[in-house]
Structure formats: C-alpha cells, structure tokens
PDB file of C-alpha atoms in Angstrom:
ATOM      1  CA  UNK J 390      30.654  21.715   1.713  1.00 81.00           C
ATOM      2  CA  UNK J 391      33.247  19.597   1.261  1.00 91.00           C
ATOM      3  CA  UNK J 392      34.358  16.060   3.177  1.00 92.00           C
ATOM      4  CA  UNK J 393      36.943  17.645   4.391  1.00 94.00           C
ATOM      5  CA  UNK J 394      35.853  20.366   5.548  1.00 93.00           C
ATOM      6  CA  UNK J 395      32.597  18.267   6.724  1.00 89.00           C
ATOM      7  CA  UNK J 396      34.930  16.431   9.118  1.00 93.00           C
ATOM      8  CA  UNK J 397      36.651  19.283  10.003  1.00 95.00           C
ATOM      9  CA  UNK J 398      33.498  20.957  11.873  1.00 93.00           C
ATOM     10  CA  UNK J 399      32.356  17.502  12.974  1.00 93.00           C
ATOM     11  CA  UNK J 400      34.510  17.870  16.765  1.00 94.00           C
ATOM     12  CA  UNK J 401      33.165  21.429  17.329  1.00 93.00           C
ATOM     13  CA  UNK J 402      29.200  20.269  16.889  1.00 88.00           C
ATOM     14  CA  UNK J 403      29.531  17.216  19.173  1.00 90.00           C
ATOM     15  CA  UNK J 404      31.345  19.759  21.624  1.00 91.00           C
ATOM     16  CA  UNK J 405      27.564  22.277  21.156  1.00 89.00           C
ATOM     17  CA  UNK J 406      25.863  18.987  21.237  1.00 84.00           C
ATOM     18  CA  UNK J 407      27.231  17.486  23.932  1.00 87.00           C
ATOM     19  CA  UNK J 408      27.382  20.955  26.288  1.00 89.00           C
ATOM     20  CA  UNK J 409      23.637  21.676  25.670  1.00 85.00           C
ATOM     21  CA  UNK J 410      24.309  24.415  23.273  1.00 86.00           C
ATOM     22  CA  UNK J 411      22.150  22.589  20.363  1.00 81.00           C
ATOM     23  CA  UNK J 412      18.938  21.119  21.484  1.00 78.00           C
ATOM     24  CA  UNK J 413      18.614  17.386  19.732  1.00 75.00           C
ATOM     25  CA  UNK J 414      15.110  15.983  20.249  1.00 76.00           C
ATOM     26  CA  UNK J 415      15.341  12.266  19.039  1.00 76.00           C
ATOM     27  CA  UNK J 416      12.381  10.223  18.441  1.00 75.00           C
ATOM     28  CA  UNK J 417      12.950   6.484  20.206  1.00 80.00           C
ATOM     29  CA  UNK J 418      11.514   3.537  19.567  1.00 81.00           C
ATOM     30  CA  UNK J 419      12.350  -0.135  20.183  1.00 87.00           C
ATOM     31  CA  UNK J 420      14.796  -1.568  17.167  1.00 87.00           C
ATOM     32  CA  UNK J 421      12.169  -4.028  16.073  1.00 88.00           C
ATOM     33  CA  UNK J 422      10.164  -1.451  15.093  1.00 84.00           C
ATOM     34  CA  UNK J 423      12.338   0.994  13.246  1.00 80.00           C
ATOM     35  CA  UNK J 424      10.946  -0.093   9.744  1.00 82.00           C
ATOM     36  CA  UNK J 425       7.307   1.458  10.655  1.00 82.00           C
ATOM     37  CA  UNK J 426       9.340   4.947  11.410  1.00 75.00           C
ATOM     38  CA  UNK J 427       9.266   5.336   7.342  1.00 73.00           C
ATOM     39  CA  UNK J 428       5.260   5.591   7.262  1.00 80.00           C
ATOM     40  CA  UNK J 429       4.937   7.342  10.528  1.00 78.00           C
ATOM     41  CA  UNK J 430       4.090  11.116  10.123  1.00 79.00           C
ATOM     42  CA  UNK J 431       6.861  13.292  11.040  1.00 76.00           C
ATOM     43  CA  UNK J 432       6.698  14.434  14.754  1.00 74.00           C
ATOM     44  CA  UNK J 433       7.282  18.393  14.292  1.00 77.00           C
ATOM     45  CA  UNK J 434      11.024  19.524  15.946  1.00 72.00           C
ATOM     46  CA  UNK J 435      11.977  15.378  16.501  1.00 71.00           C
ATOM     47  CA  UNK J 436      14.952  13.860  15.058  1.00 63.00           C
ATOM     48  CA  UNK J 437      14.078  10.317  13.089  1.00 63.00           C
ATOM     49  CA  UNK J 438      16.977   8.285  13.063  1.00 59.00           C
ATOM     50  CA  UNK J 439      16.567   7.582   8.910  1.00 51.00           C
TER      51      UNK J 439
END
C-alpha cells in the first residue's frame, strides 16, 4: 500500500474507530514505565503502544 493511498484511508478508520465499529483494546501504563513494555509478554487481543 502506498503513502498515499495509506493517508487516504486514514479519515475513514478513525471514523470506525471512533463510532465503535473497530474494537481497540490498548494496554496503559504510567509513561515512566513504558521502557519495561518491550520485555513484558504480549497480553493476547491488547494494543502495545511500540
């Protein structure tokens, strides 16, 4: 896929995001301890911000 074409779709995901219509499960944590997110296991359908 191309940048452009990348950017193009970019408006229409925020819009699924945004209405509920993709399910985002982020993983939080406090800033100061992003750097132990790299040798933390993977938490199975969580988004890791790296």
């Amino acid at each position: 896929m191309s940048t452009r074409a990348y950017l193009a779709e970019l408006p229409s995901l925020i819009k699924e995001i945004g209405g509920g219509g993709i399910a985002v499960t982020a993983r939080t944590m406090p800033l100061a301890d992003v750097g132990t997110a790299w040798t933390e296991p993977e938490v199975p359908g969580a988004y890791a911000p790296y």
